[in-house]
Tab-separated table of C-alpha atoms in Angstrom:
chain	number	residue	atom	x	y	z
Q	1	MET	CA	7.298	-40.625	-17.745
Q	2	PRO	CA	6.142	-39.444	-14.291
Q	3	THR	CA	7.324	-41.617	-11.429
Q	4	ARG	CA	5.311	-42.562	-8.366
Q	5	ASP	CA	7.214	-39.895	-6.413
Q	6	ASP	CA	6.334	-37.291	-9.054
Q	7	ARG	CA	2.649	-38.166	-8.853
Q	8	SER	CA	2.743	-38.116	-5.060
Q	9	ALA	CA	4.397	-34.680	-5.052
Q	10	ALA	CA	1.775	-33.347	-7.465
Q	11	GLN	CA	-1.042	-34.726	-5.326
Q	12	ASN	CA	0.460	-33.180	-2.204
Q	13	ALA	CA	0.841	-29.835	-3.962
Q	14	ARG	CA	-2.759	-29.938	-5.166
Q	15	GLN	CA	-4.024	-30.708	-1.674
Q	16	ALA	CA	-1.923	-27.938	-0.145
Q	17	ILE	CA	-3.488	-25.445	-2.546
Q	18	LEU	CA	-7.021	-26.718	-1.961
Q	19	ASP	CA	-6.512	-26.559	1.810
Q	20	SER	CA	-5.372	-22.933	1.644
Q	21	LEU	CA	-7.474	-19.785	1.796
Q	22	ASN	CA	-6.703	-16.164	1.032
Q	23	ARG	CA	-3.134	-16.656	-0.102
Q	24	PHE	CA	-1.059	-16.238	-3.225
Q	25	TRP	CA	0.568	-19.110	-5.047
Q	26	LYS	CA	3.545	-19.176	-7.396
Q	27	PRO	CA	5.109	-22.124	-9.224
Q	28	ALA	CA	8.143	-21.876	-6.938
Q	29	ASP	CA	5.907	-22.499	-3.918
Q	30	LEU	CA	5.248	-26.061	-5.056
Q	31	ASP	CA	7.664	-28.896	-4.339
Q	32	THR	CA	7.345	-30.337	-7.828
Q	33	ALA	CA	9.088	-30.041	-11.171
Q	34	PRO	CA	8.506	-26.614	-12.797
Q	35	SER	CA	6.522	-28.110	-15.667
Q	36	THR	CA	4.335	-30.052	-13.221
Q	37	ALA	CA	3.731	-26.927	-11.144
Q	38	GLN	CA	2.692	-24.914	-14.198
Q	39	HIS	CA	0.358	-27.669	-15.371
Q	40	LEU	CA	-1.209	-28.070	-11.924
Q	41	LEU	CA	-1.803	-24.349	-11.447
Q	42	ALA	CA	-3.369	-23.998	-14.895
Q	43	GLU	CA	-5.581	-27.011	-14.219
Q	44	LEU	CA	-6.820	-25.555	-10.931
Q	45	VAL	CA	-7.586	-22.249	-12.655
Q	46	ASN	CA	-9.690	-24.100	-15.237
Q	47	GLN	CA	-11.504	-25.895	-12.411
Q	48	GLY	CA	-12.278	-22.608	-10.656
Q	49	GLU	CA	-10.063	-23.448	-7.681
Q	50	LEU	CA	-7.545	-20.659	-8.352
Q	51	ARG	CA	-7.664	-17.192	-9.861
Q	52	HIS	CA	-4.883	-16.294	-12.301
Q	53	LEU	CA	-3.702	-12.754	-11.597
Q	54	ARG	CA	-0.743	-12.376	-13.912
Q	55	ARG	CA	2.124	-14.449	-15.205
Q	56	GLY	CA	3.369	-16.683	-12.404
Q	57	LEU	CA	0.941	-15.389	-9.775
Q	58	TYR	CA	-2.280	-17.029	-8.590
Q	59	TRP	CA	-4.790	-16.459	-5.809
Q	60	ARG	CA	-6.777	-18.891	-3.703
Q	61	GLY	CA	-9.714	-17.009	-2.182
Q	62	LEU	CA	-13.342	-17.566	-1.389
Q	63	LYS	CA	-15.384	-19.324	-4.050
Q	64	THR	CA	-18.565	-17.494	-4.997
Q	65	PRO	CA	-21.322	-18.123	-7.557
Q	66	LEU	CA	-19.465	-15.620	-9.766
Q	67	GLY	CA	-16.113	-17.358	-9.407
Q	68	MET	CA	-13.077	-17.014	-7.191
Q	69	ALA	CA	-13.209	-13.776	-5.209
Q	70	PRO	CA	-10.151	-11.579	-5.888
Q	71	PRO	CA	-7.735	-10.441	-3.166
Q	72	GLN	CA	-8.354	-7.135	-1.447
Q	73	PRO	CA	-6.658	-4.302	-3.361
Q	74	ASP	CA	-4.219	-3.485	-0.538
Q	75	VAL	CA	-3.180	-7.141	-0.217
Q	76	LEU	CA	-2.688	-7.434	-3.970
Q	77	ALA	CA	-0.763	-4.164	-4.169
Q	78	ALA	CA	1.654	-5.267	-1.448
Q	79	GLU	CA	2.239	-8.610	-3.172
Q	80	LEU	CA	2.823	-7.067	-6.592
Q	81	ALA	CA	5.080	-4.329	-5.235
Q	82	GLY	CA	7.278	-6.600	-3.152
Q	83	VAL	CA	8.947	-3.699	-1.318
Q	84	PRO	CA	8.394	-1.997	2.068
Q	85	GLY	CA	6.986	1.507	2.344
Q	86	ILE	CA	3.944	0.986	0.129
Q	87	GLY	CA	0.583	2.567	0.916
Q	88	PRO	CA	-2.524	4.232	-0.495
Q	89	ALA	CA	-2.151	7.263	-2.751
Q	90	GLY	CA	-4.523	9.940	-4.020
Q	91	LEU	CA	-8.175	9.482	-3.132
Q	92	SER	CA	-7.392	6.019	-1.770
Q	93	ALA	CA	-5.125	7.688	0.810
Q	94	ALA	CA	-7.700	10.315	1.762
Q	95	ASN	CA	-10.382	7.645	2.082
Q	96	ALA	CA	-8.143	5.445	4.262
Q	97	LEU	CA	-7.669	8.382	6.632
Q	98	GLN	CA	-11.398	9.259	6.581
Q	99	LEU	CA	-10.637	12.597	4.958
Q	100	SER	CA	-12.748	11.858	1.877
Q	101	THR	CA	-15.840	9.806	1.146
Q	102	GLN	CA	-14.847	9.287	-2.478
Q	103	ILE	CA	-13.821	5.756	-3.396
Q	104	PRO	CA	-11.821	5.475	-6.628
Q	105	ARG	CA	-12.802	2.806	-9.130
Q	106	ARG	CA	-9.353	1.280	-8.762
Q	107	GLY	CA	-7.272	1.477	-5.626
Q	108	GLU	CA	-4.208	3.694	-6.051
Q	109	TYR	CA	-0.969	2.797	-4.263
Q	110	ALA	CA	2.317	4.655	-3.941
Q	111	ILE	CA	5.506	2.619	-4.248
Q	112	PRO	CA	8.972	3.941	-3.245
Q	113	ALA	CA	10.534	2.071	-6.162
Q	114	ARG	CA	9.905	1.448	-9.822
Q	115	PRO	CA	6.278	0.246	-9.811
Q	116	PRO	CA	4.979	-2.908	-11.471
Q	117	ALA	CA	2.385	-2.719	-14.227
Q	118	ASP	CA	-1.107	-1.728	-13.136
Q	119	TYR	CA	-3.681	-4.454	-12.586
Q	120	GLU	CA	-7.453	-4.355	-13.014
Q	121	LEU	CA	-7.967	-3.803	-9.273
Q	122	VAL	CA	-5.065	-1.447	-8.573
Q	123	ARG	CA	-2.946	1.244	-10.147
Q	124	PHE	CA	0.450	2.333	-8.934
Q	125	ALA	CA	2.036	5.741	-8.397
Q	126	ASN	CA	5.783	5.984	-8.857
Q	127	ARG	CA	7.424	7.333	-5.713
Q	128	SER	CA	10.881	5.950	-6.425
Q	129	ALA	CA	12.496	9.207	-5.272
Q	130	ARG	CA	10.887	8.915	-1.831
Q	131	ARG	CA	13.098	6.162	-0.483
Q	132	GLY	CA	12.782	7.450	3.068
Q	133	ARG	CA	9.443	5.655	3.268
Q	134	ALA	CA	11.081	2.270	2.797
Q	135	ASP	CA	14.068	3.146	4.994
Q	136	ALA	CA	11.721	4.138	7.833
Q	137	ALA	CA	9.545	1.045	7.236
Q	138	LEU	CA	6.372	3.110	7.137
Q	139	THR	CA	3.054	1.348	7.535
Q	140	PRO	CA	0.401	1.794	4.812
Q	141	ILE	CA	-1.531	4.346	6.873
Q	142	GLU	CA	1.676	6.348	7.445
Q	143	VAL	CA	2.351	6.331	3.706
Q	144	ALA	CA	-1.235	7.504	3.182
Q	145	THR	CA	-0.546	10.380	5.573
Q	146	LEU	CA	2.493	11.577	3.616
Q	147	GLU	CA	0.540	11.229	0.369
Q	148	VAL	CA	-2.293	13.369	1.719
Q	149	LEU	CA	0.093	15.960	3.154
Q	150	ASP	CA	1.673	16.246	-0.284
Q	151	ARG	CA	-1.542	16.442	-2.346
Q	152	TRP	CA	-3.589	18.238	0.307
Q	153	ASP	CA	-5.748	20.481	-1.902
Q	154	GLN	CA	-6.506	17.754	-4.422
Q	155	VAL	CA	-7.831	14.971	-2.216
Q	156	ILE	CA	-9.289	16.112	1.131
Q	157	GLU	CA	-12.954	17.026	1.504
Q	158	ALA	CA	-12.637	18.439	5.020
Q	159	SER	CA	-11.254	21.876	5.815
Q	160	PRO	CA	-7.478	22.049	6.340
Q	161	ASP	CA	-7.902	22.495	10.103
Q	162	ALA	CA	-10.379	19.604	10.333
Q	163	ALA	CA	-7.988	17.395	8.376
Q	164	MET	CA	-5.113	18.322	10.688
Q	165	THR	CA	-7.315	17.532	13.674
Q	166	ARG	CA	-8.008	14.079	12.248
Q	167	LEU	CA	-4.294	13.389	11.696
Q	168	THR	CA	-3.523	14.661	15.190
Q	169	GLU	CA	-6.054	12.195	16.601
Q	170	LEU	CA	-4.408	9.340	14.703
Q	171	ILE	CA	-0.992	10.243	16.121
Q	172	ASP	CA	-2.337	10.612	19.651
Q	173	ALA	CA	-4.121	7.251	19.338
Q	174	GLY	CA	-0.876	5.560	18.287
Q	175	ARG	CA	-2.062	4.666	14.789
Q	176	LEU	CA	0.573	6.943	13.263
Q	177	ASP	CA	4.166	6.878	14.481
Q	178	ALA	CA	5.349	10.490	14.526
Q	179	GLU	CA	9.008	9.504	14.764
Q	180	ARG	CA	8.822	7.299	11.670
Q	181	LEU	CA	7.074	10.062	9.744
Q	182	ALA	CA	9.844	12.496	10.668
Q	183	GLU	CA	12.496	9.935	9.746
Q	184	ALA	CA	10.958	9.397	6.310
Q	185	SER	CA	10.429	13.084	5.581
Q	186	ASP	CA	13.779	14.003	4.047
Q	187	THR	CA	12.853	12.555	0.647
Q	188	GLU	CA	9.348	14.082	0.645
Q	189	PRO	CA	8.362	17.137	-1.446
Q	190	ALA	CA	8.699	20.552	0.189
Q	191	SER	CA	4.960	21.221	0.564
Q	192	GLY	CA	4.436	17.871	2.270
Q	193	ARG	CA	7.337	18.562	4.638
Q	194	ALA	CA	5.874	21.946	5.552
Q	195	ARG	CA	2.537	20.385	6.463
Q	196	LEU	CA	4.225	17.564	8.364
Q	197	ARG	CA	6.197	20.092	10.437
Q	198	HIS	CA	2.927	21.860	11.214
Q	199	LEU	CA	1.267	18.567	12.188
Q	200	LEU	CA	4.100	17.579	14.515
Q	201	GLN	CA	4.136	21.015	16.136
Q	202	ARG	CA	0.394	20.809	16.560
Q	203	THR	CA	0.761	17.539	18.483
Q	204	GLY	CA	3.405	19.058	20.753
Q	205	ARG	CA	6.288	17.153	19.153
Q	206	THR	CA	8.466	20.202	18.540
Q	207	GLU	CA	11.765	18.299	18.562
Q	208	LEU	CA	10.509	15.924	15.883
Q	209	ALA	CA	9.200	18.861	13.860
Q	210	GLU	CA	12.685	20.385	13.880
Q	211	ARG	CA	14.065	17.170	12.369
Q	212	VAL	CA	11.904	17.739	9.286
Q	213	ARG	CA	13.827	19.772	6.714
Q	214	ARG	CA	12.197	23.165	6.323
Q	215	ALA	CA	10.732	24.275	2.991
Q	216	ASP	CA	11.505	27.695	1.548
Q	217	ARG	CA	9.337	30.502	2.882
Q	218	ARG	CA	7.153	30.883	-0.203
Q	219	THR	CA	6.378	27.156	-0.367
Q	220	GLU	CA	5.673	27.057	3.358
Q	221	VAL	CA	3.199	29.943	3.226
Q	222	ARG	CA	1.375	28.381	0.293
Q	223	ALA	CA	1.317	24.918	1.888
Q	224	LEU	CA	-0.052	26.161	5.213
Q	225	ALA	CA	-2.793	28.370	3.749
Q	226	GLY	CA	-6.036	27.889	5.664
Q	227	LEU	CA	-4.364	26.352	8.702
Q	228	THR	CA	-4.519	27.894	12.158
Q	229	SER	CA	-1.092	28.880	13.450
Q	230	THR	CA	0.390	26.659	16.168
């Protein structure tokens, strides 16, 4: 039978959830017995005060006439992944860098680890071999840059030179950290490394470019097709 302390803890937990906005909740976040936490979370979902995302994960967002608004895809992806070095992939990456106007139906995110199951709002790309991204603590936009440099021909709408100009602007503006990109590069595919070397040389960062492992000549020529020599 619940004690007065149990009821007080449940009431406090309920109020904490109701007072929150734009945050995730898990049973372990509540200072109550596990069974009480599960019951409370389920009750709040039924009342429209929480959105159930997947087992053990809930979201408290803005309430709308259509129900609880979901989290933004990038916020959800980071929560589900639970590792550093995550960022947009594919068309999501090109769109984040303003290199494509196409917006995929579901956001795509690259994870430098075994990815979780996809969710209705997001899908994940397995980049478990690219651990340099986590080791260098890349930001999402830096991950997007490496993704675009790798899948260049498949995702950009601009010409190769125009795309390089855009990335150069982002580095010069301080939105991309050239040193972190170079640090993360060793676990990137050869074509992506070749384009990263070109980008760093283009921005005048020759020493950083030399830290990026060079691709074989054939791969380099193919990767740099359409780009003006630096």
